[in-house]
Amino acid sequence: MTSSSRTRAAIPSFLLTFLFATGGALAQDAPDVGGDELPEARPPAPPAAAPGTAEPVVVPPELTKFVEAEYPPEAFAKGEGADVLLRLTISDTGAVDEAIVVESGGEAFDTAATNAAMLFEFTPAVIDGQPTPVQIQYRYRFEVKQESTRVEVPVDEARPTGDLGGVALEKGTRAPLVGVVVRLADGTEAITDAQGVFRFEKLPAGPVVVTIDDPTWYALEDDEEVVAGKLTEVKYYLERKSGDGASITVVGRRVQKEVARRTLTMEEIRKIPGTQGDALKVIQNLPGVARIPFGGGALIIRGSNPGDSAAVINRHFVPLVFHFGGLRSVFPSELLEDIDFYPGNFGAEFGRYTGGIVDARIRRPREDRLHGRFEADVFDAGVLLEGPLHEGATFAIAGRRSYIDAILPFVLPDDAPIDFTVAPRYYDYQALYDYKKGDHRLRLYFLGSDDKLEFLLEQPANGDPSIRGTLENETYFNRLYLAWNAAFTDDVDHEFSLAAGQNQLYFAAADQIFFLVDGWIVTLRDDLEVRLSERIKLRTGLDVEAFFGSLNIKAPVPPKEGQQSPPLAEREVLQIKEDFFFLNPSPWVELELKLGDLFLVPGFRADYDKVLDDWAFDPRLSGRYDLVKDEEGKGTTVLKAGAGLYSQRPTPDESDDVFGNPDIGLEHSLHVSAGFEQRLTSAIDLDVVGFYKYLYDSVGPSADPGERVNNGTLGRIYGMEVLLRHNLRERFFGWISYTLMRSERKDDGEDDYRLFTLDQTHILTMLGQYKLTSQWEIGLRWRYVTGNPQTPRQGAVYAVDSDVYVPYFGSSNSERVDAFHQLDLRVDRRWVYEAWILTAYLEIQNVYNRANPEGITYNFDSTQSAPLTGLPIIPSFGLRGEF
């Protein structure tokens, strides 16, 4: 029998879970509160390394100052309790910067728990030897504790006993559940350790009821039989209620120093409508990025030409970002850690481009155990396998292949004007090896991509009967990547990386056009980072690119941006067959200066082009100033600005003595930008940037009849970008992106500027993803984009010799097609089984089936025209299984 009285005490059933890369965790019990004794339970030790993996390099935060929450008086009087799950952001000094309610216990309980947690103090988390800001989950439990006196019941010593033990795992992922209370019907408790293991000893033989009732997991109740003199072993799989498996997030690993650097996490990227879960396609939804007609895969950033921007993987250039028509990127999103998007004013470590940079970083493969994934939709299927290999080492292998070539023959009508010899097909592959030992890390990657298409055009294009017959296209590349990282001291870090591989591009159109480039590219980076003091950091390095091989081309001179070309039969066809060698070494240096609330980054980069024998010297400067800070000293209103010079080499055909002009030099641009960031709430941020770019020495058509091109084209681009972003929370994330921009060019000999071919005045994107339940999610994306400029045809003249009508044109880019707008929808359904997870998704692009104009098409003599419309409504269904 028991007697009880209510005690005014908040019992914070403290559960602090800190997940390591190895899948282990640390859990701690709360200190005693109000003099009451908590159930006896020892905190598990930090996780030992799993067999075949390296020792953890993460030291979790530890609570050093606990503050008891004020129990809400009305709830206490009624004997009511609650659980409040908080997400705490712990700074690199151990202070709590932010406490966000993840699971509410009611307004009064939420307020009390948040106020108390903000006063907690921790030892900072340490990752790779550096104090690091992290996010953890902390559960604060309010209950009116019953003071009790237990009446001892005599125990029959002769009664047989046995043991009951087992392991608790997350359903679907099989990750161990740490710090979970396992309870028997008589009140006996055990707490799972770092491996999810629990054990009860010397239980009376016979039936027992085991329960696990934790707010994070769906409740479990199980009937077991304890056998005398034996250990009864069980295994429990619990399903997470929220469906969100992330309990700790490292924040602020890289210093924000650029005027506009926008980072996306993989958790945000996977389910954005209209992207098929493709990380690189998501970039096209951010401010400053123009929409490509028909959803193509080129990067048009802040009004620059497609070739002026680049995507890099681990800071090494890749020649092809997307497979045919932008359907899929050439690298699986699941192997990326994050993506940084620099629309302009990027740092000195990047060069050779005057537009923007997309920097994708490959993550370390998982090291806790073997994981796998299979995914298939209407376009392609892919697989991924990753896990530990030997002590300190992890691996991953992945591949994807399309099956459009297998489906197309069944859906293409017999009377179609195209007869596919080789229907469109693509594949890509990746192999990763990652080894860590002490302060050293070695990474070895191999990746590649191949796209091929061949068809017979039975009917000629309008107005150009010479364009018919067999058309062939194949694009192929591979890369072997090696990187070595070393922390020589606490203040000196070094990274050497090398990438080498083959690029091959082949195109043929009947007998009129032939194009084959077969080359090898080697890129090398050697970077050093030195912390000179608390306020000064030096970063410097060497960035080298070499490209050599052979080319065989038979083709007319390609038109420059803004030019209109006559039919193929009226153009001069040129031919070259030669070897080439390009070499571009580029040293760079950068300082990071912390001057109170001001953060300055002056930098300098020098680029040399061996073929052109031309140097570029590009100084750069960016700065950020914390205008308003919160109580923890973090900027809530930040002013930012930057200016710098950027250079790039012309395309190979432009510097060729047959197709171009060997006397041209490097192209240059000036970037200037300024703006501010404002934290509106703990979940909502506003980012506004105004920008101006001046392009000079750009290669374009020459006014001199004796030369094809020169460095006489100028450009100016100016506008504003706005990003209102709701950061990823328990159920929702999304953003509104808006760009107001004007991009213009002025060619050699022209008096006035004209519109850039892909100038888009307004670009608006609104998207959001909402988690309805742990099984169902829904996402929407709506876009509005100003129509692209067009050069109108004013008529045509019949050419007797070639038997074609040759059009003549009005002013360049003087008209526009109608605006583009489109709604995309995605629905995900998730099934969690004991050892794996299945997800099905339905994605519908262009939900209301708008016939968006992409251009204008003309008949053979240019007397009639009609809009060239884009893709209709496209439903896509996919499945993804993972373990």
Short mmCIF file of N, CA and C in Angstrom, two decimals, residues 702-762:
data_model
loop_
_atom_site.label_atom_id
_atom_site.label_comp_id
_atom_site.label_asym_id
_atom_site.label_seq_id
_atom_site.Cartn_x
_atom_site.Cartn_y
_atom_site.Cartn_z
N SER A 702 32.20 40.83 -84.78
CA SER A 702 33.02 42.00 -85.06
C SER A 702 32.37 42.86 -86.14
N ALA A 703 32.52 44.18 -85.98
CA ALA A 703 32.05 45.10 -87.02
C ALA A 703 33.00 45.15 -88.20
N ASP A 704 34.20 44.60 -88.05
CA ASP A 704 35.20 44.56 -89.12
C ASP A 704 34.94 43.34 -89.99
N PRO A 705 34.65 43.53 -91.29
CA PRO A 705 34.38 42.37 -92.17
C PRO A 705 35.56 41.41 -92.25
N GLY A 706 36.75 41.85 -91.89
CA GLY A 706 37.92 40.99 -92.00
C GLY A 706 38.12 40.05 -90.83
N GLU A 707 37.30 40.14 -89.77
CA GLU A 707 37.42 39.22 -88.64
C GLU A 707 36.04 38.77 -88.19
N ARG A 708 35.97 37.55 -87.74
CA ARG A 708 34.66 36.99 -87.36
C ARG A 708 34.21 37.54 -86.00
N VAL A 709 35.11 37.52 -85.02
CA VAL A 709 34.76 37.95 -83.66
C VAL A 709 35.89 38.80 -83.11
N ASN A 710 35.55 39.56 -82.05
CA ASN A 710 36.57 40.30 -81.31
C ASN A 710 36.09 40.50 -79.88
N ASN A 711 36.86 41.22 -79.09
CA ASN A 711 36.51 41.48 -77.69
C ASN A 711 35.74 42.79 -77.53
N GLY A 712 34.87 43.09 -78.48
CA GLY A 712 34.20 44.38 -78.50
C GLY A 712 32.80 44.41 -77.93
N THR A 713 32.28 43.30 -77.42
CA THR A 713 30.91 43.27 -76.89
C THR A 713 30.89 43.71 -75.43
N LEU A 714 29.91 44.54 -75.10
CA LEU A 714 29.72 44.99 -73.73
C LEU A 714 28.39 44.47 -73.20
N GLY A 715 28.26 44.44 -71.89
CA GLY A 715 27.01 44.01 -71.28
C GLY A 715 26.78 44.71 -69.95
N ARG A 716 25.53 44.88 -69.61
CA ARG A 716 25.18 45.42 -68.29
C ARG A 716 23.95 44.67 -67.79
N ILE A 717 24.02 44.32 -66.52
CA ILE A 717 22.96 43.52 -65.89
C ILE A 717 22.72 44.11 -64.51
N TYR A 718 21.49 44.39 -64.18
CA TYR A 718 21.20 44.97 -62.87
C TYR A 718 19.83 44.49 -62.41
N GLY A 719 19.65 44.46 -61.10
CA GLY A 719 18.38 44.00 -60.58
C GLY A 719 18.40 43.80 -59.08
N MET A 720 17.40 43.06 -58.61
CA MET A 720 17.22 42.82 -57.18
C MET A 720 16.72 41.39 -56.98
N GLU A 721 17.19 40.76 -55.90
CA GLU A 721 16.75 39.41 -55.55
C GLU A 721 16.16 39.43 -54.14
N VAL A 722 15.05 38.72 -53.97
CA VAL A 722 14.40 38.62 -52.67
C VAL A 722 14.14 37.14 -52.39
N LEU A 723 14.53 36.71 -51.20
CA LEU A 723 14.26 35.33 -50.77
C LEU A 723 13.65 35.38 -49.37
N LEU A 724 12.40 35.01 -49.27
CA LEU A 724 11.70 34.87 -47.98
C LEU A 724 11.58 33.38 -47.71
N ARG A 725 12.28 32.92 -46.70
CA ARG A 725 12.47 31.46 -46.52
C ARG A 725 12.00 31.03 -45.14
N HIS A 726 11.12 30.04 -45.13
CA HIS A 726 10.72 29.36 -43.89
C HIS A 726 11.60 28.13 -43.78
N ASN A 727 12.51 28.15 -42.82
CA ASN A 727 13.47 27.06 -42.70
C ASN A 727 12.79 25.76 -42.28
N LEU A 728 13.46 24.69 -42.54
CA LEU A 728 12.93 23.37 -42.26
C LEU A 728 12.62 23.22 -40.78
N ARG A 729 11.37 22.91 -40.50
CA ARG A 729 10.94 22.62 -39.14
C ARG A 729 10.26 21.26 -39.14
N GLU A 730 9.56 20.96 -38.06
CA GLU A 730 9.02 19.62 -37.90
C GLU A 730 8.08 19.23 -39.04
N ARG A 731 7.26 20.17 -39.52
CA ARG A 731 6.26 19.81 -40.52
C ARG A 731 6.38 20.58 -41.83
N PHE A 732 6.99 21.75 -41.82
CA PHE A 732 6.89 22.61 -43.00
C PHE A 732 8.22 23.27 -43.33
N PHE A 733 8.47 23.42 -44.62
CA PHE A 733 9.48 24.35 -45.10
C PHE A 733 9.02 24.88 -46.46
N GLY A 734 9.60 25.99 -46.85
CA GLY A 734 9.26 26.56 -48.14
C GLY A 734 9.90 27.92 -48.30
N TRP A 735 9.72 28.51 -49.48
CA TRP A 735 10.24 29.86 -49.69
C TRP A 735 9.51 30.55 -50.83
N ILE A 736 9.63 31.86 -50.82
CA ILE A 736 9.18 32.70 -51.93
C ILE A 736 10.43 33.37 -52.49
N SER A 737 10.66 33.17 -53.75
CA SER A 737 11.84 33.71 -54.42
C SER A 737 11.38 34.65 -55.53
N TYR A 738 11.95 35.85 -55.54
CA TYR A 738 11.57 36.82 -56.57
C TYR A 738 12.82 37.53 -57.09
N THR A 739 12.91 37.65 -58.41
CA THR A 739 14.00 38.37 -59.05
C THR A 739 13.44 39.41 -60.00
N LEU A 740 13.90 40.63 -59.85
CA LEU A 740 13.62 41.73 -60.78
C LEU A 740 14.94 42.05 -61.48
N MET A 741 14.98 41.93 -62.82
CA MET A 741 16.28 41.99 -63.48
C MET A 741 16.15 42.49 -64.92
N ARG A 742 17.22 43.13 -65.38
CA ARG A 742 17.33 43.50 -66.79
C ARG A 742 18.75 43.19 -67.25
N SER A 743 18.86 42.46 -68.36
CA SER A 743 20.15 42.05 -68.90
C SER A 743 20.24 42.53 -70.35
N GLU A 744 21.30 43.29 -70.65
CA GLU A 744 21.43 43.90 -71.98
C GLU A 744 22.84 43.67 -72.53
N ARG A 745 22.96 43.76 -73.88
CA ARG A 745 24.24 43.63 -74.56
C ARG A 745 24.37 44.72 -75.63
N LYS A 746 25.61 45.07 -75.92
CA LYS A 746 25.91 45.98 -77.02
C LYS A 746 27.10 45.44 -77.78
N ASP A 747 26.87 45.03 -79.04
CA ASP A 747 27.92 44.42 -79.84
C ASP A 747 28.81 45.48 -80.48
N ASP A 748 29.94 45.03 -80.95
CA ASP A 748 30.91 45.91 -81.59
C ASP A 748 30.25 46.68 -82.74
N GLY A 749 30.44 48.00 -82.75
CA GLY A 749 29.87 48.83 -83.82
C GLY A 749 28.46 49.30 -83.58
N GLU A 750 27.79 48.80 -82.55
CA GLU A 750 26.41 49.21 -82.25
C GLU A 750 26.43 50.42 -81.31
N ASP A 751 25.40 51.26 -81.46
CA ASP A 751 25.30 52.46 -80.62
C ASP A 751 24.47 52.24 -79.36
N ASP A 752 23.52 51.32 -79.43
CA ASP A 752 22.58 51.13 -78.33
C ASP A 752 22.65 49.71 -77.78
N TYR A 753 22.27 49.60 -76.52
CA TYR A 753 22.14 48.28 -75.91
C TYR A 753 20.85 47.62 -76.38
N ARG A 754 20.86 46.30 -76.43
CA ARG A 754 19.69 45.50 -76.76
C ARG A 754 19.47 44.49 -75.64
N LEU A 755 18.30 43.85 -75.62
CA LEU A 755 18.01 42.85 -74.60
C LEU A 755 18.82 41.57 -74.85
N PHE A 756 19.25 40.97 -73.78
CA PHE A 756 19.86 39.65 -73.81
C PHE A 756 18.80 38.62 -74.21
N THR A 757 19.21 37.58 -74.92
CA THR A 757 18.27 36.60 -75.46
C THR A 757 17.43 35.94 -74.39
N LEU A 758 17.97 35.76 -73.19
CA LEU A 758 17.22 35.13 -72.10
C LEU A 758 16.94 36.13 -70.97
N ASP A 759 16.76 37.39 -71.32
CA ASP A 759 16.38 38.39 -70.33
C ASP A 759 14.97 38.09 -69.83
N GLN A 760 14.81 38.02 -68.53
CA GLN A 760 13.50 37.75 -67.91
C GLN A 760 13.30 38.77 -66.79
N THR A 761 12.39 39.70 -67.00
CA THR A 761 12.22 40.82 -66.08
C THR A 761 11.77 40.35 -64.70
N HIS A 762 10.76 39.49 -64.67
CA HIS A 762 10.21 39.02 -63.40
C HIS A 762 10.34 37.49 -63.34
#
